[in-house]
XYZ file of C-alpha atoms in Angstrom:
238
model
C -4.598 25.803 3.750
C -6.717 28.954 3.855
C -9.926 27.372 5.190
C -11.515 27.185 8.623
C -14.005 24.368 9.154
C -16.009 23.888 12.326
C -16.947 20.286 13.035
C -20.501 19.736 14.210
C -21.130 16.544 16.184
C -19.365 13.946 14.009
C -16.909 14.263 11.154
C -14.160 12.388 9.382
C -10.853 13.974 8.375
C -8.644 12.641 5.580
C -5.408 14.529 6.158
C -2.610 14.693 3.609
C 1.016 15.802 4.033
C 0.380 18.081 1.052
C -1.959 20.296 3.083
C -0.848 21.869 6.390
C -3.612 22.045 8.977
C -4.219 22.717 12.631
C -6.845 21.072 14.839
C -8.237 23.182 17.690
C -10.436 21.691 20.424
C -13.582 23.720 21.060
C -14.703 21.366 23.819
C -12.991 19.130 26.370
C -15.373 16.338 25.369
C -13.498 14.881 22.428
C -13.560 11.248 21.337
C -12.920 9.235 18.222
C -10.333 7.184 16.366
C -7.384 7.879 14.102
C -5.035 5.990 11.803
C -1.703 7.409 10.693
C 0.011 5.557 7.869
C 2.803 6.075 5.381
C 2.468 6.033 1.627
C 4.576 2.860 1.587
C 1.869 1.055 3.557
C -0.446 1.325 0.520
C 1.850 0.541 -2.418
C 0.408 0.316 -5.910
C 1.374 -3.359 -6.054
C -0.933 -4.056 -3.093
C -3.987 -1.895 -3.838
C -3.831 -1.628 -7.629
C -3.770 2.173 -7.745
C -1.635 5.152 -6.759
C -2.680 6.576 -3.385
C -1.823 10.122 -4.487
C -4.307 9.814 -7.351
C -7.263 9.183 -5.061
C -9.616 12.192 -5.091
C -9.948 12.154 -1.304
C -6.218 12.889 -0.897
C -6.113 15.515 -3.625
C -4.988 19.013 -2.578
C -8.383 20.155 -3.907
C -10.337 17.717 -1.733
C -12.699 19.002 0.971
C -10.777 16.616 3.289
C -13.212 17.182 6.200
C -16.672 15.627 5.938
C -19.537 16.095 8.374
C -21.175 12.718 8.980
C -24.313 11.447 10.647
C -24.402 9.295 13.784
C -25.153 6.258 11.615
C -22.205 7.008 9.335
C -19.978 7.470 12.382
C -21.017 4.041 13.632
C -20.073 2.524 10.259
C -16.643 4.147 10.406
C -16.188 3.207 14.056
C -16.986 -0.448 13.381
C -13.998 -0.621 11.030
C -11.734 1.202 13.477
C -12.700 -1.200 16.256
C -11.668 -4.123 14.052
C -8.372 -2.337 13.366
C -7.760 -1.790 17.089
C -8.359 -5.486 17.710
C -6.221 -6.672 14.804
C -3.197 -4.495 15.621
C -2.971 -6.297 18.972
C -3.242 -9.777 17.449
C -0.422 -12.158 16.573
C -1.955 -13.087 13.216
C 0.940 -13.416 10.769
C -0.894 -11.539 7.986
C -2.430 -8.884 10.193
C -0.910 -5.978 8.248
C -2.477 -7.224 5.031
C -5.821 -7.321 6.852
C -5.236 -3.848 8.304
C -4.445 -2.598 4.804
C -7.827 -3.895 3.647
C -9.585 -2.194 6.566
C -7.815 1.054 5.740
C -8.884 0.879 2.099
C -12.454 0.284 3.287
C -12.264 3.496 5.332
C -10.922 5.400 2.334
C -13.646 4.126 0.019
C -16.305 4.980 2.609
C -14.876 8.479 2.677
C -14.845 8.833 -1.096
C -18.521 7.842 -1.232
C -19.432 10.785 1.007
C -19.155 13.084 -1.986
C -19.953 12.185 -5.609
C -16.859 11.858 -7.778
C -17.065 12.918 -11.392
C -16.382 9.998 -13.748
C -13.004 9.905 -15.407
C -12.759 10.150 -19.164
C -12.922 6.772 -20.867
C -9.735 7.185 -22.888
C -7.734 5.410 -20.181
C -9.687 2.148 -20.303
C -7.068 0.150 -22.231
C -4.208 1.498 -20.129
C -6.090 0.753 -16.901
C -6.800 -2.789 -18.070
C -3.128 -3.388 -18.896
C -2.107 -1.984 -15.507
C -4.629 -4.190 -13.709
C -3.461 -7.317 -15.530
C 0.166 -6.476 -14.765
C -0.571 -6.018 -11.050
C -2.525 -9.299 -10.978
C 0.386 -11.180 -12.592
C 2.834 -9.616 -10.152
C 0.763 -10.277 -7.027
C -0.108 -13.837 -8.074
C 3.488 -14.810 -7.314
C 3.228 -13.795 -3.659
C 3.501 -14.541 -0.830
C 6.505 -16.872 -1.033
C 5.556 -19.696 1.332
C 8.369 -22.240 0.927
C 11.925 -22.307 -0.390
C 10.930 -24.376 -3.432
C 8.554 -21.631 -4.617
C 10.629 -19.649 -7.089
C 9.764 -16.279 -8.594
C 9.058 -16.815 -12.300
C 8.306 -13.307 -13.571
C 11.180 -11.034 -12.557
C 11.836 -8.562 -15.378
C 9.749 -6.119 -17.441
C 10.345 -8.356 -20.468
C 8.884 -11.357 -18.605
C 5.637 -9.499 -17.952
C 5.473 -7.920 -21.406
C 5.761 -11.376 -22.953
C 2.837 -12.751 -20.941
C 0.709 -9.662 -21.652
C 1.528 -9.748 -25.344
C 2.831 -6.165 -25.540
C 6.178 -4.586 -26.257
C 8.223 -3.908 -23.124
C 8.453 -0.202 -24.012
C 4.663 0.000 -24.342
C 4.181 -1.652 -20.956
C 6.654 0.716 -19.348
C 4.936 3.750 -20.888
C 1.484 2.595 -19.747
C 2.602 1.922 -16.171
C 4.488 5.211 -16.004
C 1.332 7.068 -17.079
C -1.037 5.199 -14.755
C 1.135 4.754 -11.647
C 3.947 7.258 -12.007
C 6.514 4.456 -11.798
C 8.370 2.358 -14.343
C 7.823 -1.380 -14.728
C 11.183 -2.113 -13.137
C 10.472 0.173 -10.179
C 7.157 -1.552 -9.426
C 8.655 -5.033 -9.705
C 11.653 -4.057 -7.594
C 9.481 -2.476 -4.916
C 7.308 -5.584 -4.628
C 10.288 -7.943 -4.448
C 11.836 -5.715 -1.769
C 8.629 -5.865 0.291
C 8.627 -9.649 0.057
C 12.322 -9.773 0.977
C 11.631 -7.793 4.154
C 8.771 -10.107 5.052
C 10.886 -13.238 4.540
C 13.755 -11.786 6.574
C 11.301 -10.895 9.329
C 8.989 -13.889 9.432
C 11.115 -16.882 8.436
C 14.309 -18.563 9.631
C 15.542 -19.114 6.075
C 19.135 -18.124 5.481
C 20.017 -15.238 3.173
C 20.980 -17.591 0.328
C 17.614 -19.349 0.420
C 15.721 -16.061 0.401
C 17.818 -14.740 -2.483
C 17.197 -17.940 -4.471
C 13.402 -17.913 -4.018
C 13.290 -14.256 -5.119
C 15.083 -15.038 -8.356
C 18.638 -13.923 -7.576
C 21.289 -16.290 -8.877
C 23.972 -14.814 -6.618
C 23.637 -13.762 -2.968
C 25.773 -10.721 -3.768
C 23.204 -9.562 -6.326
C 20.441 -9.870 -3.723
C 22.539 -8.021 -1.149
C 23.228 -5.163 -3.568
C 19.524 -5.018 -4.474
C 18.502 -4.869 -0.809
C 21.096 -2.201 0.008
C 19.828 -0.093 -2.898
C 16.327 -0.060 -1.378
C 17.148 0.101 2.335
C 20.732 1.403 2.670
C 21.628 -1.712 4.659
C 22.420 -5.352 3.982
C 19.832 -8.130 4.458
C 21.857 -9.490 7.384
C 22.000 -6.104 9.118
C 18.263 -5.651 8.589
C 17.561 -9.009 10.232
C 19.996 -8.415 13.105
C 18.458 -5.029 13.901
C 15.047 -6.659 14.158
C 16.400 -9.247 16.595
C 18.016 -6.546 18.733
């Protein structure tokens, strides 16, 4: 933006695509760690909040924080675990890396006091949290007999005891997305995982995800990825 910040000893930078910046080395002795991730890596369905709403990624954030040697060591300990995990063959390593990343973000947000939000969003936040819990409770799909039970906004509204329009309005206000968009995004993520990590055929995957017809699943997948499930799987093999 229009700021120049000189880093003394140790610092942590939380960069956002919303703010252009340039990093200039003042010394040849530079060391540290970095993690570059996409917004899709931290979906609302996984972390329970919208990444863009986090104060640390706000365009008004300080985004560079000077830290002590002790604080650097705390940050580095997490990065070292991330370096180790990214090289592992643990099947759920990206879920673990997502947790490490959120730990880094929360450490960063604690570096500067955050003013409390107004309490008029308590009910909406509670409804959003319950919705996310219901959605996530259905995953991961671990065998072909495990069928998705809650698939539509009406399914979730019925369990939560609210009108489907009310649920949609609450989620739109708290996450920026409609109920259908959140559900669809989570099912798509699970579809990609099943296509990547299992040998199940396309029909079996479609069935476990609640699609009565393979064609419906194929159209759904194409809508989210611009390619068919079979093409997605074949490209991974290649």
